[in-house]
mmCIF file of C-alpha atoms and ligand atoms in Angstrom:
data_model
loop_
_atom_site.group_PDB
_atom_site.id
_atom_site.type_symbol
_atom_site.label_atom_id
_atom_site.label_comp_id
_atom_site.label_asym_id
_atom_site.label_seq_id
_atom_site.Cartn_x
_atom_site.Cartn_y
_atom_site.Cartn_z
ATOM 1 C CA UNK A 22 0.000 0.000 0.000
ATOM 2 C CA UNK A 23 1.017 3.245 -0.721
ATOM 3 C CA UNK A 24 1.188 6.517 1.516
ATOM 4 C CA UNK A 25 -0.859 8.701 -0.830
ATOM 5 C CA UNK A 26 -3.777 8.222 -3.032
ATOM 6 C CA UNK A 27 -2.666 7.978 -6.979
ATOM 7 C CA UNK A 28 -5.417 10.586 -8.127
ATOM 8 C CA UNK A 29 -6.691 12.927 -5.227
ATOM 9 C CA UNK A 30 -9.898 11.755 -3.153
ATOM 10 C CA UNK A 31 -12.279 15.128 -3.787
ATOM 11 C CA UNK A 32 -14.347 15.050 -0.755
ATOM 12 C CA UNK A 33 -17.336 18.019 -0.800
ATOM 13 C CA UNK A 34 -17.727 18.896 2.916
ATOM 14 C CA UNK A 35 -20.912 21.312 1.965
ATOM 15 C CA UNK A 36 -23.481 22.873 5.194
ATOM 16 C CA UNK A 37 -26.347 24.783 6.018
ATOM 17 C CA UNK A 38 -26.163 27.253 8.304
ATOM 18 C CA UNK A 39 -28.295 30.202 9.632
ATOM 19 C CA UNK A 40 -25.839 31.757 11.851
ATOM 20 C CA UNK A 41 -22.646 30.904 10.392
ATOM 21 C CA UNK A 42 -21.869 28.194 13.531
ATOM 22 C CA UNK A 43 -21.263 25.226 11.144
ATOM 23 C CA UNK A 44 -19.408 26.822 8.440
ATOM 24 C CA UNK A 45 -16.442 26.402 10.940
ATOM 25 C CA UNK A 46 -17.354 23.226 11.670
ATOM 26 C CA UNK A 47 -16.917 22.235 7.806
ATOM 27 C CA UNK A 48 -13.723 24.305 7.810
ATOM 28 C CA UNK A 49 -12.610 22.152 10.731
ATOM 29 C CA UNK A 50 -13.296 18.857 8.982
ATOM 30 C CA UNK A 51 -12.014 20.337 5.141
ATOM 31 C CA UNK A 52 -8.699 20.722 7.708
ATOM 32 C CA UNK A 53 -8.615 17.512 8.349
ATOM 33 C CA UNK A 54 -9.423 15.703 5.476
ATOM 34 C CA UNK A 55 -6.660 17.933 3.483
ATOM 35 C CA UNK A 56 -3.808 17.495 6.016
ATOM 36 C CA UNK A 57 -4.347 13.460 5.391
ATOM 37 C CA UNK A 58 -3.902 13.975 1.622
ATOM 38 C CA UNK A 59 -7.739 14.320 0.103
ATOM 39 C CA UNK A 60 -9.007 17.116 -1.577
ATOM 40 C CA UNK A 61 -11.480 18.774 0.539
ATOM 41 C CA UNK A 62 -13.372 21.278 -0.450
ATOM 42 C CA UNK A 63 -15.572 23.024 2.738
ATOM 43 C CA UNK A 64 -19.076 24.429 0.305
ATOM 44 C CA UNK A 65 -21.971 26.264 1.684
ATOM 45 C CA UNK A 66 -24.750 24.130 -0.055
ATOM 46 C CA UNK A 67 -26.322 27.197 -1.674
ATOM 47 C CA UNK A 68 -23.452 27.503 -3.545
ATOM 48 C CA UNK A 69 -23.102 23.647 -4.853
ATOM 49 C CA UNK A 70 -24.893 23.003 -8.108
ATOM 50 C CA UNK A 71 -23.150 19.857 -8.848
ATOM 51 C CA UNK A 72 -22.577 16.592 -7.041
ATOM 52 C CA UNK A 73 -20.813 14.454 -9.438
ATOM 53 C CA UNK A 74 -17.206 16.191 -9.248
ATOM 54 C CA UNK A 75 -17.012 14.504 -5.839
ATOM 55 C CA UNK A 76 -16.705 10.870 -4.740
ATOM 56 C CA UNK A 77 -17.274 11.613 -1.210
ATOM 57 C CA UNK A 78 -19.601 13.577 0.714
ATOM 58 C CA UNK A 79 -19.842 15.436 4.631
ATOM 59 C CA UNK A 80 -22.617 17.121 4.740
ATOM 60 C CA UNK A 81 -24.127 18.966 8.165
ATOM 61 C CA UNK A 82 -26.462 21.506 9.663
ATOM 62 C CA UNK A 83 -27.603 23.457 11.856
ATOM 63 C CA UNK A 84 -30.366 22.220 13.536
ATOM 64 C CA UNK A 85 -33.543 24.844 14.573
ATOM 65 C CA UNK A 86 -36.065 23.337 16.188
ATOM 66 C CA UNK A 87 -35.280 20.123 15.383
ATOM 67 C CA UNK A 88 -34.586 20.311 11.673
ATOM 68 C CA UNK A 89 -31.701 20.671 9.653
ATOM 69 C CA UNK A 90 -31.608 24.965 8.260
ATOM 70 C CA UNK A 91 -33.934 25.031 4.880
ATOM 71 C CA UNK A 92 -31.177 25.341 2.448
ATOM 72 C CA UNK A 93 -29.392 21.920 3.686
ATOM 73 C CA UNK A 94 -32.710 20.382 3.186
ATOM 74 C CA UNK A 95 -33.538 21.730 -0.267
ATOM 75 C CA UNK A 96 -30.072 20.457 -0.768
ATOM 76 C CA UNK A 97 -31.072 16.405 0.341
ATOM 77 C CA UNK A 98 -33.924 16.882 -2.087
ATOM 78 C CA UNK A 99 -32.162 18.328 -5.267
ATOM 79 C CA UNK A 100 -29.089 16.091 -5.284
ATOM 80 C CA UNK A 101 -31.019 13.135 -3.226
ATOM 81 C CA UNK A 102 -29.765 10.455 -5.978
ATOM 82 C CA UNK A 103 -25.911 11.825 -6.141
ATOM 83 C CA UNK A 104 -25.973 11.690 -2.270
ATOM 84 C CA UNK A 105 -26.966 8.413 -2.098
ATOM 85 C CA UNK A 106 -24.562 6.513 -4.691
ATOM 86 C CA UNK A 107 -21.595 8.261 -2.677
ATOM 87 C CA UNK A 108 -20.333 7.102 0.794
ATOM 88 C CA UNK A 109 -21.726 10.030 2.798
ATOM 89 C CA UNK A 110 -21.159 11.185 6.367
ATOM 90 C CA UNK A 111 -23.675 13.528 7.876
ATOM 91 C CA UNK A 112 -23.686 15.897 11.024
ATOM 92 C CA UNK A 113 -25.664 18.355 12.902
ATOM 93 C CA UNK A 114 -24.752 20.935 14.998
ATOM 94 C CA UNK A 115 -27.265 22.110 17.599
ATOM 95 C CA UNK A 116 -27.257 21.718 21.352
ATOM 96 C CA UNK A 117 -26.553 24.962 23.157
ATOM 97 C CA UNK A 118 -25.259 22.901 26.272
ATOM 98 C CA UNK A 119 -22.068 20.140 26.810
ATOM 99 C CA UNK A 120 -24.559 17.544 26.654
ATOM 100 C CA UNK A 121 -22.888 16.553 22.931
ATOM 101 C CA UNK A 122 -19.434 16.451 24.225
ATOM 102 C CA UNK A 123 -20.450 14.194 27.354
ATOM 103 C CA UNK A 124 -22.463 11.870 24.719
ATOM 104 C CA UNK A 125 -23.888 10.567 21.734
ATOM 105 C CA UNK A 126 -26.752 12.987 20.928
ATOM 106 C CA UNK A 127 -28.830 10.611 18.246
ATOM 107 C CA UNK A 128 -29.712 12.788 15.412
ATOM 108 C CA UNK A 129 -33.492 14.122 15.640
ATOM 109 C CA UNK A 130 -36.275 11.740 13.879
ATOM 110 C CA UNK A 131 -35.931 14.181 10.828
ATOM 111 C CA UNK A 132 -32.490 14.152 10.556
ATOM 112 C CA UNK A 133 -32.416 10.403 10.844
ATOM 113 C CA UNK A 134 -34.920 10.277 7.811
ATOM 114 C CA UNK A 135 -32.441 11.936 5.674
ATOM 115 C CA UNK A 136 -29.908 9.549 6.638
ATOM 116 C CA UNK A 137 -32.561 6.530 6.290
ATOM 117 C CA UNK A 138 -33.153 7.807 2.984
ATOM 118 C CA UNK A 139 -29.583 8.283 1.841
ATOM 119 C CA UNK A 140 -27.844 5.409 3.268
ATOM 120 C CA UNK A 141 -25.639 7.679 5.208
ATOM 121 C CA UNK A 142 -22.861 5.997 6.589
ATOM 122 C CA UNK A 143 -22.718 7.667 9.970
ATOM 123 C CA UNK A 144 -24.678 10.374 11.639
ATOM 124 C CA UNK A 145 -23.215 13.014 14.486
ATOM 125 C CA UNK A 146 -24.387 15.756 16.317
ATOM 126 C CA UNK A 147 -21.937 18.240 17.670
ATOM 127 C CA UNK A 148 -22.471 20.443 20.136
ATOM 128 C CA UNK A 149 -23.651 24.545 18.506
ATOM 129 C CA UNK A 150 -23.120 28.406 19.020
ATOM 130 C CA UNK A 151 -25.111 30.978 19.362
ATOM 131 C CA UNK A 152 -23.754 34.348 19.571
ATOM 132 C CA UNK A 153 -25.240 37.839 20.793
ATOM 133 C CA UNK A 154 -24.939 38.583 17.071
ATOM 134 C CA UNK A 155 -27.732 36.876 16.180
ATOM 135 C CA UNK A 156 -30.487 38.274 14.921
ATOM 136 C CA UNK A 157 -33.481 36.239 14.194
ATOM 137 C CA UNK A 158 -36.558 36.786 16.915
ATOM 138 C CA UNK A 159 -36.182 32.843 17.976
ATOM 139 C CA UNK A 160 -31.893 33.514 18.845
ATOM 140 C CA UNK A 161 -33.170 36.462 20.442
ATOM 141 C CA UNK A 162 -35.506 34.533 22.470
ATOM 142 C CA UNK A 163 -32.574 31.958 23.198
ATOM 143 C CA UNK A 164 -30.311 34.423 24.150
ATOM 144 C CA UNK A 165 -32.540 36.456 26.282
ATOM 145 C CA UNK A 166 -33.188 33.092 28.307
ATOM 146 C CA UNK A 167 -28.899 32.950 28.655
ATOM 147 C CA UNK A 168 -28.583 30.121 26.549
ATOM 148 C CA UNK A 169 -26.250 31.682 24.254
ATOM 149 C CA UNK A 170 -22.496 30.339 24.003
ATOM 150 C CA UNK A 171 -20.365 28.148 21.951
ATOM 151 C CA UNK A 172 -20.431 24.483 22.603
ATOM 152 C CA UNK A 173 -18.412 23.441 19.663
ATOM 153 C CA UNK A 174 -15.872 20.704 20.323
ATOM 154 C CA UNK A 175 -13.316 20.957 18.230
ATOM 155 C CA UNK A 176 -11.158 18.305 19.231
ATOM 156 C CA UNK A 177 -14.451 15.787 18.975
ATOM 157 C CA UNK A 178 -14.747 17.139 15.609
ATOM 158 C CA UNK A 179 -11.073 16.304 13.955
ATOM 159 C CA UNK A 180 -11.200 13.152 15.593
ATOM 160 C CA UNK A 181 -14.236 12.454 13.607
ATOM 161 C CA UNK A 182 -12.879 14.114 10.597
ATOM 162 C CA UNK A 183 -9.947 11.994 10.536
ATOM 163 C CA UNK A 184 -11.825 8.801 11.256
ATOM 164 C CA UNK A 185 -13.574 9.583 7.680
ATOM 165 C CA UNK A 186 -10.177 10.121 6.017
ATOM 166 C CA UNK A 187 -8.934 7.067 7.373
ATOM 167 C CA UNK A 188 -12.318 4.947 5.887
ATOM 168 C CA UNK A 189 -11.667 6.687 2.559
ATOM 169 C CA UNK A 190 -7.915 6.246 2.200
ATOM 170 C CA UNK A 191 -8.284 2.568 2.764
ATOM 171 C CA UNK A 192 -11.008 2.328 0.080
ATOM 172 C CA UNK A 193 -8.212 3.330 -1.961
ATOM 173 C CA UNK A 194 -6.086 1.240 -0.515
ATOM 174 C CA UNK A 195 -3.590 3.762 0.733
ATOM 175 C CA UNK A 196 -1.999 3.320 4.356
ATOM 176 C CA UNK A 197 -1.834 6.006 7.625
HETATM 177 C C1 LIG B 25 -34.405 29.571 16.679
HETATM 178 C C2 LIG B 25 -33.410 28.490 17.038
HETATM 179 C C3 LIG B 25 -33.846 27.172 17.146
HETATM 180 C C4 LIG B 25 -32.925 26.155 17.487
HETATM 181 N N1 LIG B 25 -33.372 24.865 17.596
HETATM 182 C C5 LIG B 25 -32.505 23.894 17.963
HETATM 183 C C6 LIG B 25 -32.926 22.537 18.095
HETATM 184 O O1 LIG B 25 -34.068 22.186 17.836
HETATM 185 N N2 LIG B 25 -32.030 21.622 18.515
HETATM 186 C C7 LIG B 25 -30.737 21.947 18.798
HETATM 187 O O2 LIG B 25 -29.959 21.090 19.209
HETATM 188 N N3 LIG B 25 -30.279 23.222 18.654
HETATM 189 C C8 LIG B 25 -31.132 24.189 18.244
HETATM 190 N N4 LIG B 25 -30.691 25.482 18.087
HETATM 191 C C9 LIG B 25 -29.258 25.788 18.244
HETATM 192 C C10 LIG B 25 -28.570 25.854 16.877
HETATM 193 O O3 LIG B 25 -28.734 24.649 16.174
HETATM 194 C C11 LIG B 25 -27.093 26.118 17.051
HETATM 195 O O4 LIG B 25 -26.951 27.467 17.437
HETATM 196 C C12 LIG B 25 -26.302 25.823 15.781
HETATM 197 O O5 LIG B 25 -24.920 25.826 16.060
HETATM 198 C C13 LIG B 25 -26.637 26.826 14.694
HETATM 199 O O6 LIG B 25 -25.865 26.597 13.563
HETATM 200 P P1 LIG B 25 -25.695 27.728 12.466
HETATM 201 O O7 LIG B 25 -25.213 28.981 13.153
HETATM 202 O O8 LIG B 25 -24.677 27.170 11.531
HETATM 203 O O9 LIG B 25 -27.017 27.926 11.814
HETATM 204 C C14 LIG B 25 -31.575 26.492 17.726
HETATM 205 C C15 LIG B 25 -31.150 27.828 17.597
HETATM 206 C C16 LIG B 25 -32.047 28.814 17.239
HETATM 207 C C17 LIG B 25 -31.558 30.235 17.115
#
Protein backbone atom coordinates (compact mmCIF):
# COMPACT_ATOMS: atom_id res chain seq x y z
CA UNK A 1 0.00 0.00 0.00
CA UNK A 2 1.02 3.25 -0.72
CA UNK A 3 1.19 6.52 1.52
CA UNK A 4 -0.86 8.70 -0.83
CA UNK A 5 -3.78 8.22 -3.03
CA UNK A 6 -2.67 7.98 -6.98
CA UNK A 7 -5.42 10.59 -8.13
CA UNK A 8 -6.69 12.93 -5.23
CA UNK A 9 -9.90 11.76 -3.15
CA UNK A 10 -12.28 15.13 -3.79
CA UNK A 11 -14.35 15.05 -0.76
CA UNK A 12 -17.34 18.02 -0.80
CA UNK A 13 -17.73 18.90 2.92
CA UNK A 14 -20.91 21.31 1.97
CA UNK A 15 -23.48 22.87 5.19
CA UNK A 16 -26.35 24.78 6.02
CA UNK A 17 -26.16 27.25 8.30
CA UNK A 18 -28.29 30.20 9.63
CA UNK A 19 -25.84 31.76 11.85
CA UNK A 20 -22.65 30.90 10.39
CA UNK A 21 -21.87 28.19 13.53
CA UNK A 22 -21.26 25.23 11.14
CA UNK A 23 -19.41 26.82 8.44
CA UNK A 24 -16.44 26.40 10.94
CA UNK A 25 -17.35 23.23 11.67
CA UNK A 26 -16.92 22.24 7.81
CA UNK A 27 -13.72 24.30 7.81
CA UNK A 28 -12.61 22.15 10.73
CA UNK A 29 -13.30 18.86 8.98
CA UNK A 30 -12.01 20.34 5.14
CA UNK A 31 -8.70 20.72 7.71
CA UNK A 32 -8.62 17.51 8.35
CA UNK A 33 -9.42 15.70 5.48
CA UNK A 34 -6.66 17.93 3.48
CA UNK A 35 -3.81 17.49 6.02
CA UNK A 36 -4.35 13.46 5.39
CA UNK A 37 -3.90 13.97 1.62
CA UNK A 38 -7.74 14.32 0.10
CA UNK A 39 -9.01 17.12 -1.58
CA UNK A 40 -11.48 18.77 0.54
CA UNK A 41 -13.37 21.28 -0.45
CA UNK A 42 -15.57 23.02 2.74
CA UNK A 43 -19.08 24.43 0.30
CA UNK A 44 -21.97 26.26 1.68
CA UNK A 45 -24.75 24.13 -0.06
CA UNK A 46 -26.32 27.20 -1.67
CA UNK A 47 -23.45 27.50 -3.54
CA UNK A 48 -23.10 23.65 -4.85
CA UNK A 49 -24.89 23.00 -8.11
CA UNK A 50 -23.15 19.86 -8.85
CA UNK A 51 -22.58 16.59 -7.04
CA UNK A 52 -20.81 14.45 -9.44
CA UNK A 53 -17.21 16.19 -9.25
CA UNK A 54 -17.01 14.50 -5.84
CA UNK A 55 -16.71 10.87 -4.74
CA UNK A 56 -17.27 11.61 -1.21
CA UNK A 57 -19.60 13.58 0.71
CA UNK A 58 -19.84 15.44 4.63
CA UNK A 59 -22.62 17.12 4.74
CA UNK A 60 -24.13 18.97 8.16
CA UNK A 61 -26.46 21.51 9.66
CA UNK A 62 -27.60 23.46 11.86
CA UNK A 63 -30.37 22.22 13.54
CA UNK A 64 -33.54 24.84 14.57
CA UNK A 65 -36.07 23.34 16.19
CA UNK A 66 -35.28 20.12 15.38
CA UNK A 67 -34.59 20.31 11.67
CA UNK A 68 -31.70 20.67 9.65
CA UNK A 69 -31.61 24.97 8.26
CA UNK A 70 -33.93 25.03 4.88
CA UNK A 71 -31.18 25.34 2.45
CA UNK A 72 -29.39 21.92 3.69
CA UNK A 73 -32.71 20.38 3.19
CA UNK A 74 -33.54 21.73 -0.27
CA UNK A 75 -30.07 20.46 -0.77
CA UNK A 76 -31.07 16.40 0.34
CA UNK A 77 -33.92 16.88 -2.09
CA UNK A 78 -32.16 18.33 -5.27
CA UNK A 79 -29.09 16.09 -5.28
CA UNK A 80 -31.02 13.13 -3.23
CA UNK A 81 -29.76 10.45 -5.98
CA UNK A 82 -25.91 11.82 -6.14
CA UNK A 83 -25.97 11.69 -2.27
CA UNK A 84 -26.97 8.41 -2.10
CA UNK A 85 -24.56 6.51 -4.69
CA UNK A 86 -21.60 8.26 -2.68
CA UNK A 87 -20.33 7.10 0.79
CA UNK A 88 -21.73 10.03 2.80
CA UNK A 89 -21.16 11.19 6.37
CA UNK A 90 -23.68 13.53 7.88
CA UNK A 91 -23.69 15.90 11.02
CA UNK A 92 -25.66 18.35 12.90
CA UNK A 93 -24.75 20.93 15.00
CA UNK A 94 -27.26 22.11 17.60
CA UNK A 95 -27.26 21.72 21.35
CA UNK A 96 -26.55 24.96 23.16
CA UNK A 97 -25.26 22.90 26.27
CA UNK A 98 -22.07 20.14 26.81
CA UNK A 99 -24.56 17.54 26.65
CA UNK A 100 -22.89 16.55 22.93
CA UNK A 101 -19.43 16.45 24.23
CA UNK A 102 -20.45 14.19 27.35
CA UNK A 103 -22.46 11.87 24.72
CA UNK A 104 -23.89 10.57 21.73
CA UNK A 105 -26.75 12.99 20.93
CA UNK A 106 -28.83 10.61 18.25
CA UNK A 107 -29.71 12.79 15.41
CA UNK A 108 -33.49 14.12 15.64
CA UNK A 109 -36.27 11.74 13.88
CA UNK A 110 -35.93 14.18 10.83
CA UNK A 111 -32.49 14.15 10.56
CA UNK A 112 -32.42 10.40 10.84
CA UNK A 113 -34.92 10.28 7.81
CA UNK A 114 -32.44 11.94 5.67
CA UNK A 115 -29.91 9.55 6.64
CA UNK A 116 -32.56 6.53 6.29
CA UNK A 117 -33.15 7.81 2.98
CA UNK A 118 -29.58 8.28 1.84
CA UNK A 119 -27.84 5.41 3.27
CA UNK A 120 -25.64 7.68 5.21
CA UNK A 121 -22.86 6.00 6.59
CA UNK A 122 -22.72 7.67 9.97
CA UNK A 123 -24.68 10.37 11.64
CA UNK A 124 -23.22 13.01 14.49
CA UNK A 125 -24.39 15.76 16.32
CA UNK A 126 -21.94 18.24 17.67
CA UNK A 127 -22.47 20.44 20.14
CA UNK A 128 -23.65 24.55 18.51
CA UNK A 129 -23.12 28.41 19.02
CA UNK A 130 -25.11 30.98 19.36
CA UNK A 131 -23.75 34.35 19.57
CA UNK A 132 -25.24 37.84 20.79
CA UNK A 133 -24.94 38.58 17.07
CA UNK A 134 -27.73 36.88 16.18
CA UNK A 135 -30.49 38.27 14.92
CA UNK A 136 -33.48 36.24 14.19
CA UNK A 137 -36.56 36.79 16.91
CA UNK A 138 -36.18 32.84 17.98
CA UNK A 139 -31.89 33.51 18.85
CA UNK A 140 -33.17 36.46 20.44
CA UNK A 141 -35.51 34.53 22.47
CA UNK A 142 -32.57 31.96 23.20
CA UNK A 143 -30.31 34.42 24.15
CA UNK A 144 -32.54 36.46 26.28
CA UNK A 145 -33.19 33.09 28.31
CA UNK A 146 -28.90 32.95 28.65
CA UNK A 147 -28.58 30.12 26.55
CA UNK A 148 -26.25 31.68 24.25
CA UNK A 149 -22.50 30.34 24.00
CA UNK A 150 -20.37 28.15 21.95
CA UNK A 151 -20.43 24.48 22.60
CA UNK A 152 -18.41 23.44 19.66
CA UNK A 153 -15.87 20.70 20.32
CA UNK A 154 -13.32 20.96 18.23
CA UNK A 155 -11.16 18.31 19.23
CA UNK A 156 -14.45 15.79 18.97
CA UNK A 157 -14.75 17.14 15.61
CA UNK A 158 -11.07 16.30 13.96
CA UNK A 159 -11.20 13.15 15.59
CA UNK A 160 -14.24 12.45 13.61
CA UNK A 161 -12.88 14.11 10.60
CA UNK A 162 -9.95 11.99 10.54
CA UNK A 163 -11.83 8.80 11.26
CA UNK A 164 -13.57 9.58 7.68
CA UNK A 165 -10.18 10.12 6.02
CA UNK A 166 -8.93 7.07 7.37
CA UNK A 167 -12.32 4.95 5.89
CA UNK A 168 -11.67 6.69 2.56
CA UNK A 169 -7.92 6.25 2.20
CA UNK A 170 -8.28 2.57 2.76
CA UNK A 171 -11.01 2.33 0.08
CA UNK A 172 -8.21 3.33 -1.96
CA UNK A 173 -6.09 1.24 -0.51
CA UNK A 174 -3.59 3.76 0.73
CA UNK A 175 -2.00 3.32 4.36
CA UNK A 176 -1.83 6.01 7.62
C1 LIG B 1 -34.40 29.57 16.68
C2 LIG B 1 -33.41 28.49 17.04
C3 LIG B 1 -33.85 27.17 17.15
C4 LIG B 1 -32.93 26.15 17.49
N1 LIG B 1 -33.37 24.86 17.60
C5 LIG B 1 -32.50 23.89 17.96
C6 LIG B 1 -32.93 22.54 18.10
O1 LIG B 1 -34.07 22.19 17.84
N2 LIG B 1 -32.03 21.62 18.51
C7 LIG B 1 -30.74 21.95 18.80
O2 LIG B 1 -29.96 21.09 19.21
N3 LIG B 1 -30.28 23.22 18.65
C8 LIG B 1 -31.13 24.19 18.24
N4 LIG B 1 -30.69 25.48 18.09
C9 LIG B 1 -29.26 25.79 18.24
C10 LIG B 1 -28.57 25.85 16.88
O3 LIG B 1 -28.73 24.65 16.17
C11 LIG B 1 -27.09 26.12 17.05
O4 LIG B 1 -26.95 27.47 17.44
C12 LIG B 1 -26.30 25.82 15.78
O5 LIG B 1 -24.92 25.83 16.06
C13 LIG B 1 -26.64 26.83 14.69
O6 LIG B 1 -25.86 26.60 13.56
P1 LIG B 1 -25.69 27.73 12.47
O7 LIG B 1 -25.21 28.98 13.15
O8 LIG B 1 -24.68 27.17 11.53
O9 LIG B 1 -27.02 27.93 11.81
C14 LIG B 1 -31.57 26.49 17.73
C15 LIG B 1 -31.15 27.83 17.60
C16 LIG B 1 -32.05 28.81 17.24
C17 LIG B 1 -31.56 30.24 17.12
Amino acid sequence: MSATPATPVRVLVAYGTANGATAQIAGAIADVLRKAGLQAEPRLVRFVADVSPYEAVVLGSGLYAGRWQKDARKFVRRHHRALAARPLWLFSSGPLDVSASQRDIPATPSVQRLADELGAREHVTFGGCLHEDAHSRGARMILRSGKGGDFRDFPAIEKWAAHIADALLAERGVSP
